[in-house]
Amino acid sequence: MDPRTIGILGGGQLGRMMVEAAHRLNLRTTILDADNSPAKQINALSSHVTGSFSSSADILELSKSCDILTTEIEHVDTNILEQIEKEGKVDVQPASETIRVIQDKYLQKEFLIRNKVSVADTIKIDTPSVESLENVGEKFGYPYMLKSRTLAYDGRGNYVVKSKESIPGALEALSNRPLYAERWAEFTMELAVMVVKTRDGRTLSYPTVETIHENNICKLVYMPARTTVDIRSKAQALAEEAIRHFPGAGIFGVEMFLLKDGTILVNEIAPRPHNSGHHTIETHSTSQFEAHIRAILDLPLPPSTTTPRTSTTSSIMLNILGGPDPDSHLKVSKLALETPGATLHLYGKTESRLGRKMGHITVVADSISDCETLIAPLVTATSYTQS
Ligand code: ATP
Ligand code: MG
Ligand code: MG
């Protein structure tokens, strides 16, 4: 299909599902991560690199055994990616500049504001102190959201500043991290859109989904989002507009807030496959993972790529998180096998931890209400994650 080898920074579940998609098309992939990481388990090659996507030496090593570099995570060393890009022997997609901007959530916000994409009001905090956080409170009112600019995921790095009194706790919780603050978004729903950007700069978007978080971790994804067709198409347009400006090709996850008055704000962007696009494996003939591979290699991506299989195709995705017992997630998984219309994905993580993403289940039917009926017992079976 294509003689080039794709090097993937990170071998977690996203890398694993990228490998699944690539292998179906006879495409070679080689992974940088710890031995036996989820993506390596399904790809028996000797050219994998043992190490970390945050180490420049390890990334350089990976670049020696591939023709194109891509990533399943944004927390990578972008200086070395830029150097590799400049040397020109190995292609980097999306561009290192895109990953550099997105991995710092404050730079990402500045970039979106500069490109006139609506986001929550944002203030940079140069010197975190009671005084500087009180100043934010005076400007934004309470609550507001204090966020780490870097290394954030699953809400680790966020702190809700409820009042003046919670400022010392916020400073302690996020000590030694570069910070910025966001005005509180009074959202009625969280939306997400997966956008594919092609090598020639076209954008295509998968349908708008609704994401439901529990303890800051994505728990459920509804496709389509339970809102109007108008809101759903506005969200797709906003997401495509946000991604249009970033250099390079690939799939991007765009998280958004829907406010009471119908305004939509971009929350944050991921320069890679995203949890809110997992359902596309079942609902579309081309999944987000395959779309990413096609985009970076400049393989065909017809406009129909992002259209669901039928006009009524609906789905709900449920994350299977680690529970109180080492096998809590396996009990849910067995129940999924008995559920009609359900597809089970387990990620091969050898150790379960509370709240760790161990797998997911997708149910597909002709309406959201049919999906709800199918998923209900599985949602009950995962209630061990409620705190
Ligand atoms: P992810 O795992 O998606 O990368 P993250 O750690 O980067 O998460 P965010 O997406 O910034 O964190 O925030 C996590 C959640 O916190 C959001 O999905 C939303 O529910 C809530 N949140 C974030 N920012 C705001 C805001 N400004 N106002 C209200 N709620 C917010
Ligand atoms: Mg994030
Ligand atoms: Mg997020």
CSV table of C-alpha atoms and ligand atoms in Angstrom, one decimal:
chain,number,residue,atom,x,y,z
A,1,MET,CA,0.0,0.0,0.0
A,2,ASP,CA,2.8,2.4,1.0
A,3,PRO,CA,6.4,1.4,1.7
A,4,ARG,CA,6.9,4.0,4.4
A,5,THR,CA,7.2,3.0,8.0
A,6,ILE,CA,5.2,5.1,10.5
A,7,GLY,CA,7.0,5.8,13.8
A,8,ILE,CA,4.5,6.4,16.7
A,9,LEU,CA,5.5,8.3,19.8
A,10,GLY,CA,3.6,6.5,22.6
A,11,GLY,CA,2.3,3.0,22.8
A,12,GLY,CA,-0.9,3.4,24.8
A,13,GLN,CA,-4.4,2.5,23.7
A,14,LEU,CA,-4.5,5.2,21.1
A,15,GLY,CA,-1.2,3.9,19.5
A,16,ARG,CA,-2.6,0.4,19.7
A,17,MET,CA,-5.8,1.3,17.8
A,18,MET,CA,-3.6,3.2,15.3
A,19,VAL,CA,-1.6,0.0,14.8
A,20,GLU,CA,-4.8,-2.0,14.3
A,21,ALA,CA,-5.9,0.4,11.6
A,22,ALA,CA,-2.5,0.5,9.9
A,23,HIS,CA,-2.0,-3.2,9.8
A,24,ARG,CA,-5.3,-3.8,8.1
A,25,LEU,CA,-3.9,-1.7,5.2
A,26,ASN,CA,-0.5,-3.5,5.2
A,27,LEU,CA,1.2,-0.5,6.6
A,28,ARG,CA,4.3,-0.8,8.9
A,29,THR,CA,4.3,0.9,12.3
A,30,THR,CA,7.1,1.0,14.9
A,31,ILE,CA,6.6,2.3,18.5
A,32,LEU,CA,8.5,4.3,21.1
A,33,ASP,CA,7.4,3.4,24.6
A,34,ALA,CA,8.1,1.0,27.4
A,35,ASP,CA,8.4,-2.7,26.6
A,36,ASN,CA,5.1,-4.6,26.4
A,37,SER,CA,3.1,-1.3,26.1
A,38,PRO,CA,-0.4,-1.8,24.6
A,39,ALA,CA,0.6,-0.9,21.0
A,40,LYS,CA,3.7,-3.1,21.1
A,41,GLN,CA,1.8,-6.2,22.2
A,42,ILE,CA,0.0,-6.4,18.9
A,43,ASN,CA,3.0,-5.6,16.7
A,44,ALA,CA,5.9,-8.1,16.8
A,45,LEU,CA,8.7,-6.1,15.3
A,46,SER,CA,12.3,-5.9,16.3
A,47,SER,CA,12.6,-2.2,15.4
A,48,HIS,CA,10.5,-0.9,18.3
A,49,VAL,CA,12.4,1.5,20.7
A,50,THR,CA,12.3,1.0,24.4
A,51,GLY,CA,12.1,4.4,26.1
A,52,SER,CA,10.0,7.5,26.4
A,53,PHE,CA,8.4,10.0,24.1
A,54,SER,CA,9.7,12.8,26.3
A,55,SER,CA,13.3,11.8,25.7
A,56,SER,CA,15.0,13.5,22.8
A,57,ALA,CA,17.6,10.7,22.4
A,58,ASP,CA,14.8,8.1,22.3
A,59,ILE,CA,12.8,10.0,19.7
A,60,LEU,CA,16.0,10.4,17.6
A,61,GLU,CA,16.5,6.6,17.9
A,62,LEU,CA,13.0,6.0,16.7
A,63,SER,CA,13.5,8.4,13.7
A,64,LYS,CA,16.3,6.1,12.5
A,65,SER,CA,13.9,3.3,11.8
A,66,CYS,CA,11.0,5.1,10.2
A,67,ASP,CA,10.0,7.5,7.4
A,68,ILE,CA,7.3,9.4,9.1
A,69,LEU,CA,6.8,10.3,12.7
A,70,THR,CA,3.4,10.8,14.4
A,71,THR,CA,2.2,10.8,18.0
A,72,GLU,CA,-0.6,9.4,20.2
A,73,ILE,CA,0.1,12.0,22.9
A,74,GLU,CA,1.0,15.7,23.0
A,75,HIS,CA,3.4,15.6,25.9
A,76,VAL,CA,6.4,14.8,23.7
A,77,ASP,CA,9.8,16.6,23.2
A,78,THR,CA,9.0,19.0,20.4
A,79,ASN,CA,12.6,20.5,20.1
A,80,ILE,CA,13.9,17.2,18.8
A,81,LEU,CA,10.8,16.8,16.5
A,82,GLU,CA,11.6,20.3,15.1
A,83,GLN,CA,15.2,19.3,14.5
A,84,ILE,CA,14.2,16.1,12.7
A,85,GLU,CA,11.7,18.1,10.6
A,86,LYS,CA,14.4,20.6,9.6
A,87,GLU,CA,16.8,17.8,8.6
A,88,GLY,CA,14.0,16.7,6.2
A,89,LYS,CA,14.9,13.0,6.1
A,90,VAL,CA,11.9,12.0,8.2
A,91,ASP,CA,8.5,13.6,7.9
A,92,VAL,CA,6.7,14.8,11.1
A,93,GLN,CA,2.9,14.9,11.1
A,94,PRO,CA,1.2,16.9,12.4
A,95,ALA,CA,4.0,19.6,12.4
A,96,SER,CA,6.1,20.0,15.5
A,97,GLU,CA,4.9,23.6,15.8
A,98,THR,CA,1.3,22.3,16.1
A,99,ILE,CA,2.2,19.9,19.0
A,100,ARG,CA,4.4,22.6,20.7
A,101,VAL,CA,1.5,25.1,20.7
A,102,ILE,CA,-1.1,22.6,21.8
A,103,GLN,CA,0.9,21.0,24.6
A,104,ASP,CA,1.0,24.3,26.4
A,105,LYS,CA,-2.7,25.0,27.1
A,106,TYR,CA,-2.1,28.7,27.5
A,107,LEU,CA,-0.1,29.0,24.2
A,108,GLN,CA,-3.0,27.0,22.7
A,109,LYS,CA,-5.6,29.5,24.0
A,110,GLU,CA,-3.5,32.4,22.7
A,111,PHE,CA,-3.2,30.8,19.3
A,112,LEU,CA,-7.0,30.2,19.1
A,113,ILE,CA,-7.8,33.8,20.3
A,114,ARG,CA,-5.4,35.2,17.6
A,115,ASN,CA,-7.3,33.2,15.0
A,116,LYS,CA,-10.6,34.5,16.3
A,117,VAL,CA,-11.8,31.1,17.6
A,118,SER,CA,-14.2,31.5,20.6
A,119,VAL,CA,-12.8,30.3,23.9
A,120,ALA,CA,-13.4,31.1,27.6
A,121,ASP,CA,-11.6,34.3,28.8
A,122,THR,CA,-8.1,33.5,29.9
A,123,ILE,CA,-5.5,35.1,32.1
A,124,LYS,CA,-1.8,34.1,32.3
A,125,ILE,CA,-0.4,33.8,35.8
A,126,ASP,CA,3.3,34.6,35.8
A,127,THR,CA,3.9,34.5,39.6
A,128,PRO,CA,1.3,32.3,41.4
A,129,SER,CA,0.5,34.0,44.7
A,130,VAL,CA,-2.6,34.7,46.9
A,131,GLU,CA,-2.6,38.2,45.5
A,132,SER,CA,-2.4,37.2,41.8
A,133,LEU,CA,-5.2,34.6,42.2
A,134,GLU,CA,-7.3,37.2,44.1
A,135,ASN,CA,-6.8,39.5,41.1
A,136,VAL,CA,-8.2,36.8,38.8
A,137,GLY,CA,-11.2,36.4,41.2
A,138,GLU,CA,-11.9,40.1,41.0
A,139,LYS,CA,-11.8,39.9,37.2
A,140,PHE,CA,-13.7,36.6,36.6
A,141,GLY,CA,-15.7,36.2,39.8
A,142,TYR,CA,-16.0,32.8,41.5
A,143,PRO,CA,-15.8,30.0,40.7
A,144,TYR,CA,-13.1,30.1,38.1
A,145,MET,CA,-10.8,27.4,36.8
A,146,LEU,CA,-7.1,27.3,37.6
A,147,LYS,CA,-5.2,25.2,35.1
A,148,SER,CA,-1.7,23.8,34.7
A,149,ARG,CA,-0.4,25.0,31.3
A,150,THR,CA,1.4,21.7,30.7
A,151,LEU,CA,1.2,17.9,31.2
A,152,ALA,CA,-2.5,18.0,31.9
A,153,TYR,CA,-4.9,15.0,31.4
A,154,ASP,CA,-8.1,13.7,32.9
A,155,GLY,CA,-8.5,16.9,34.8
A,156,ARG,CA,-5.2,16.4,36.7
A,157,GLY,CA,-3.8,19.9,36.5
A,158,ASN,CA,-7.2,21.6,37.0
A,159,TYR,CA,-8.4,23.2,40.2
A,160,VAL,CA,-11.8,24.9,40.7
A,161,VAL,CA,-11.3,28.1,42.7
A,162,LYS,CA,-14.6,28.4,44.4
A,163,SER,CA,-13.9,31.4,46.5
A,164,LYS,CA,-11.2,33.6,48.0
A,165,GLU,CA,-10.9,31.0,50.8
A,166,SER,CA,-9.9,28.2,48.3
A,167,ILE,CA,-6.9,30.1,46.9
A,168,PRO,CA,-4.3,28.6,49.4
A,169,GLY,CA,-5.6,25.1,48.6
A,170,ALA,CA,-5.3,25.8,44.8
A,171,LEU,CA,-1.8,27.1,45.2
A,172,GLU,CA,-0.8,24.0,47.1
A,173,ALA,CA,-2.5,21.6,44.7
A,174,LEU,CA,-0.8,23.1,41.6
A,175,SER,CA,2.5,24.1,43.2
A,176,ASN,CA,5.5,24.1,40.9
A,177,ARG,CA,3.4,24.0,37.8
A,178,PRO,CA,3.1,26.8,35.2
A,179,LEU,CA,-0.4,28.2,35.5
A,180,TYR,CA,-3.2,30.1,33.8
A,181,ALA,CA,-6.8,30.8,34.7
A,182,GLU,CA,-10.1,30.5,32.8
A,183,ARG,CA,-13.4,32.1,33.3
A,184,TRP,CA,-16.0,29.5,34.5
A,185,ALA,CA,-18.0,28.2,31.5
A,186,GLU,CA,-21.6,27.7,32.6
A,187,PHE,CA,-22.1,24.9,30.1
A,188,THR,CA,-25.3,22.8,29.5
A,189,MET,CA,-23.4,20.1,27.6
A,190,GLU,CA,-19.9,19.2,26.6
A,191,LEU,CA,-19.5,18.6,22.9
A,192,ALA,CA,-16.6,17.2,20.8
A,193,VAL,CA,-15.8,16.9,17.2
A,194,MET,CA,-13.0,14.9,15.5
A,195,VAL,CA,-11.5,16.8,12.6
A,196,VAL,CA,-9.3,15.3,9.9
A,197,LYS,CA,-6.8,17.7,8.3
A,198,THR,CA,-5.4,16.5,5.0
A,199,ARG,CA,-1.9,17.2,3.6
A,200,ASP,CA,-3.4,19.7,1.2
A,201,GLY,CA,-5.1,21.6,4.0
A,202,ARG,CA,-8.7,20.3,3.6
A,203,THR,CA,-10.7,19.7,6.8
A,204,LEU,CA,-13.4,17.0,7.3
A,205,SER,CA,-15.3,16.5,10.5
A,206,TYR,CA,-17.0,13.5,12.1
A,207,PRO,CA,-20.5,14.1,13.6
A,208,THR,CA,-20.7,16.2,16.8
A,209,VAL,CA,-20.8,14.0,19.9
A,210,GLU,CA,-21.8,14.7,23.5
A,211,THR,CA,-19.2,13.8,26.2
A,212,ILE,CA,-20.1,13.1,29.8
A,213,HIS,CA,-17.4,13.3,32.4
A,214,GLU,CA,-17.2,11.8,35.9
A,215,ASN,CA,-14.5,12.9,38.2
A,216,ASN,CA,-12.9,14.8,35.3
A,217,ILE,CA,-12.6,11.6,33.3
A,218,CYS,CA,-14.6,11.0,30.1
A,219,LYS,CA,-17.1,8.3,30.9
A,220,LEU,CA,-19.7,8.3,28.1
A,221,VAL,CA,-19.8,9.5,24.5
A,222,TYR,CA,-23.1,9.9,22.7
A,223,MET,CA,-23.2,10.1,18.9
A,224,PRO,CA,-25.0,12.2,17.8
A,225,ALA,CA,-25.0,14.7,20.6
A,226,ARG,CA,-28.5,15.1,22.1
A,227,THR,CA,-29.0,18.6,20.9
A,228,THR,CA,-30.4,20.3,17.7
A,229,VAL,CA,-29.1,19.7,14.2
A,230,ASP,CA,-28.3,23.4,14.1
A,231,ILE,CA,-26.1,23.2,17.2
A,232,ARG,CA,-24.4,20.1,15.9
A,233,SER,CA,-23.5,21.7,12.6
A,234,LYS,CA,-22.3,24.9,14.3
A,235,ALA,CA,-20.0,22.8,16.5
A,236,GLN,CA,-18.5,21.0,13.5
A,237,ALA,CA,-18.0,24.4,11.7
A,238,LEU,CA,-16.2,25.8,14.8
A,239,ALA,CA,-14.1,22.7,15.2
A,240,GLU,CA,-13.0,22.8,11.6
A,241,GLU,CA,-12.2,26.5,11.8
A,242,ALA,CA,-10.1,25.9,14.9
A,243,ILE,CA,-8.0,23.2,13.2
A,244,ARG,CA,-7.6,24.9,9.8
A,245,HIS,CA,-4.9,27.1,11.3
A,246,PHE,CA,-2.6,24.4,12.7
A,247,PRO,CA,0.2,23.3,10.4
A,248,GLY,CA,0.4,19.7,9.3
A,249,ALA,CA,-1.9,16.8,8.7
A,250,GLY,CA,-3.7,14.3,10.9
A,251,ILE,CA,-6.7,13.8,13.2
A,252,PHE,CA,-7.5,16.3,15.9
A,253,GLY,CA,-10.0,16.1,18.8
A,254,VAL,CA,-11.8,19.4,19.6
A,255,GLU,CA,-13.5,19.6,23.0
A,256,MET,CA,-16.2,22.3,23.3
A,257,PHE,CA,-18.7,23.8,25.8
A,258,LEU,CA,-22.3,24.5,24.8
A,259,LEU,CA,-23.6,27.4,26.8
A,260,LYS,CA,-27.2,28.1,27.8
A,261,ASP,CA,-27.7,30.7,25.1
A,262,GLY,CA,-26.4,28.4,22.3
A,263,THR,CA,-22.9,29.9,22.2
A,264,ILE,CA,-20.2,27.3,21.7
A,265,LEU,CA,-16.7,27.8,23.1
A,266,VAL,CA,-13.6,25.6,22.3
A,267,ASN,CA,-12.3,24.1,25.5
A,268,GLU,CA,-9.2,22.4,24.3
A,269,ILE,CA,-7.7,20.5,21.3
A,270,ALA,CA,-5.8,17.2,21.1
A,271,PRO,CA,-3.4,16.8,18.1
A,272,ARG,CA,-4.1,13.1,17.8
A,273,PRO,CA,-6.9,10.5,18.0
A,274,HIS,CA,-9.2,11.2,21.0
A,275,ASN,CA,-11.5,9.3,23.4
A,276,SER,CA,-14.5,11.1,21.9
A,277,GLY,CA,-13.8,9.4,18.5
A,278,HIS,CA,-13.6,5.7,19.5
A,279,HIS,CA,-17.1,5.0,18.3
A,280,THR,CA,-16.0,5.7,14.7
A,281,ILE,CA,-14.4,2.2,14.6
A,282,GLU,CA,-18.0,0.8,14.6
A,283,THR,CA,-20.1,3.7,13.3
A,284,HIS,CA,-18.0,4.6,10.2
A,285,SER,CA,-16.4,2.7,7.4
A,286,THR,CA,-13.2,4.7,8.2
A,287,SER,CA,-12.4,5.1,11.9
A,288,GLN,CA,-10.6,8.1,13.4
A,289,PHE,CA,-7.5,6.0,13.6
A,290,GLU,CA,-7.5,5.0,9.9
A,291,ALA,CA,-8.4,8.6,8.9
A,292,HIS,CA,-5.3,9.7,10.8
A,293,ILE,CA,-3.1,7.2,9.0
A,294,ARG,CA,-4.6,8.2,5.7
A,295,ALA,CA,-4.1,11.9,6.4
A,296,ILE,CA,-0.5,11.7,7.4
A,297,LEU,CA,0.4,9.4,4.4
A,298,ASP,CA,-1.6,11.5,1.9
A,299,LEU,CA,-3.8,8.5,1.1
A,300,PRO,CA,-7.4,9.1,-0.3
A,301,LEU,CA,-9.9,10.7,2.2
A,302,PRO,CA,-13.1,11.2,0.3
A,303,PRO,CA,-15.7,13.6,1.8
A,304,SER,CA,-17.8,10.6,2.8
A,305,THR,CA,-15.1,9.4,5.2
A,306,THR,CA,-16.7,11.2,8.1
A,307,THR,CA,-20.3,10.3,7.3
A,308,PRO,CA,-21.8,7.5,9.5
A,309,ARG,CA,-22.7,4.2,7.9
A,310,THR,CA,-26.4,5.0,7.7
A,311,SER,CA,-28.5,8.1,8.3
A,312,THR,CA,-29.8,6.6,11.6
A,313,THR,CA,-26.5,5.1,12.9
A,314,SER,CA,-26.3,6.1,16.6
A,315,SER,CA,-23.9,5.0,19.3
A,316,ILE,CA,-22.9,5.3,22.9
A,317,MET,CA,-19.4,4.6,24.0
A,318,LEU,CA,-18.6,3.7,27.7
A,319,ASN,CA,-15.1,3.8,29.1
A,320,ILE,CA,-14.1,0.8,31.2
A,321,LEU,CA,-12.1,2.2,34.1
A,322,GLY,CA,-10.1,0.4,36.7
A,323,GLY,CA,-12.1,-0.3,39.8
A,324,PRO,CA,-11.5,-1.3,43.4
A,325,ASP,CA,-10.6,-4.9,42.6
A,326,PRO,CA,-7.9,-6.0,40.1
A,327,ASP,CA,-10.6,-7.6,38.0
A,328,SER,CA,-13.5,-5.0,38.4
A,329,HIS,CA,-13.1,-4.1,34.7
A,330,LEU,CA,-13.1,-7.7,33.5
A,331,LYS,CA,-16.6,-8.3,35.1
A,332,VAL,CA,-18.0,-5.4,33.0
A,333,SER,CA,-16.1,-6.7,30.0
A,334,LYS,CA,-17.8,-10.1,30.3
A,335,LEU,CA,-21.2,-8.5,30.6
A,336,ALA,CA,-20.4,-6.6,27.3
A,337,LEU,CA,-19.8,-9.9,25.6
A,338,GLU,CA,-23.4,-10.8,26.4
A,339,THR,CA,-24.8,-7.5,25.2
A,340,PRO,CA,-26.3,-7.4,21.7
A,341,GLY,CA,-24.9,-4.6,19.5
A,342,ALA,CA,-21.9,-4.1,21.8
A,343,THR,CA,-18.3,-4.2,20.8
A,344,LEU,CA,-15.6,-4.7,23.5
A,345,HIS,CA,-12.1,-3.2,23.2
A,346,LEU,CA,-9.6,-4.1,25.9
A,347,TYR,CA,-6.2,-2.3,25.8
A,348,GLY,CA,-3.9,-5.0,27.2
A,349,LYS,CA,-2.9,-3.0,30.3
A,350,THR,CA,-1.4,-5.5,32.6
A,351,GLU,CA,-2.1,-3.6,35.8
A,352,SER,CA,-5.5,-2.1,36.8
A,353,ARG,CA,-5.6,1.1,38.9
A,354,LEU,CA,-8.6,3.0,40.1
A,355,GLY,CA,-9.8,5.3,37.3
A,356,ARG,CA,-7.3,4.0,34.7
A,357,LYS,CA,-8.7,3.5,31.2
A,358,MET,CA,-8.6,-0.3,30.7
A,359,GLY,CA,-10.9,-0.5,27.7
A,360,HIS,CA,-14.1,0.7,26.2
A,361,ILE,CA,-17.5,-0.6,25.0
A,362,THR,CA,-19.4,0.8,22.0
A,363,VAL,CA,-23.0,0.0,21.4
A,364,VAL,CA,-24.5,0.8,18.0
A,365,ALA,CA,-28.3,1.0,17.1
A,366,ASP,CA,-30.7,3.0,15.0
A,367,SER,CA,-31.5,5.5,17.7
A,368,ILE,CA,-29.9,6.9,20.8
A,369,SER,CA,-32.8,5.6,22.9
A,370,ASP,CA,-32.1,2.0,21.7
A,371,CYS,CA,-28.4,2.6,22.5
A,372,GLU,CA,-29.4,3.8,26.0
A,373,THR,CA,-31.4,0.6,26.6
A,374,LEU,CA,-28.5,-1.6,25.6
A,375,ILE,CA,-25.8,0.3,27.5
A,376,ALA,CA,-27.9,0.8,30.8
A,377,PRO,CA,-26.8,-2.5,32.5
A,378,LEU,CA,-23.2,-1.8,31.5
A,379,VAL,CA,-23.3,1.7,33.0
A,380,THR,CA,-24.7,0.2,36.2
A,381,ALA,CA,-21.9,-2.4,36.2
A,382,THR,CA,-19.3,0.4,36.1
A,383,SER,CA,-20.8,2.4,39.0
A,384,TYR,CA,-17.8,1.3,41.1
A,385,THR,CA,-16.0,4.4,39.7
A,386,GLN,CA,-18.4,6.8,41.4
A,387,SER,CA,-16.8,8.7,44.3
B,1,ATP,P1,-8.3,15.8,29.0
B,1,ATP,O1,-8.2,14.5,29.7
B,1,ATP,O2,-9.6,16.0,28.2
B,1,ATP,O3,-7.1,16.2,28.3
B,1,ATP,P2,-7.6,18.0,30.8
B,1,ATP,O4,-7.0,17.5,32.0
B,1,ATP,O5,-6.8,18.6,29.7
B,1,ATP,O6,-8.6,16.9,30.2
B,1,ATP,P3,-9.7,20.0,30.6
B,1,ATP,O7,-10.3,19.4,29.3
B,1,ATP,O8,-9.1,21.4,30.5
B,1,ATP,O9,-8.7,19.1,31.3
B,1,ATP,O10,-10.9,20.1,31.7
B,1,ATP,C1,-11.5,18.9,32.2
B,1,ATP,C2,-12.9,19.2,32.4
B,1,ATP,O11,-13.1,20.2,33.4
B,1,ATP,C3,-13.7,19.6,31.2
B,1,ATP,O12,-14.1,18.6,30.4
B,1,ATP,C4,-14.9,20.4,31.8
B,1,ATP,O13,-15.8,19.4,32.3
B,1,ATP,C5,-14.2,21.0,33.0
B,1,ATP,N1,-13.8,22.4,32.7
B,1,ATP,C6,-12.6,22.7,32.1
B,1,ATP,N2,-12.5,24.1,31.9
B,1,ATP,C7,-13.6,24.6,32.4
B,1,ATP,C8,-14.1,26.0,32.5
B,1,ATP,N3,-13.4,27.0,32.1
B,1,ATP,N4,-15.3,26.1,33.1
B,1,ATP,C9,-16.0,25.1,33.5
B,1,ATP,N5,-15.6,23.8,33.5
B,1,ATP,C10,-14.4,23.6,32.9
B,2,MG,MG,-6.4,18.0,27.9
B,3,MG,MG,-10.2,17.9,28.1
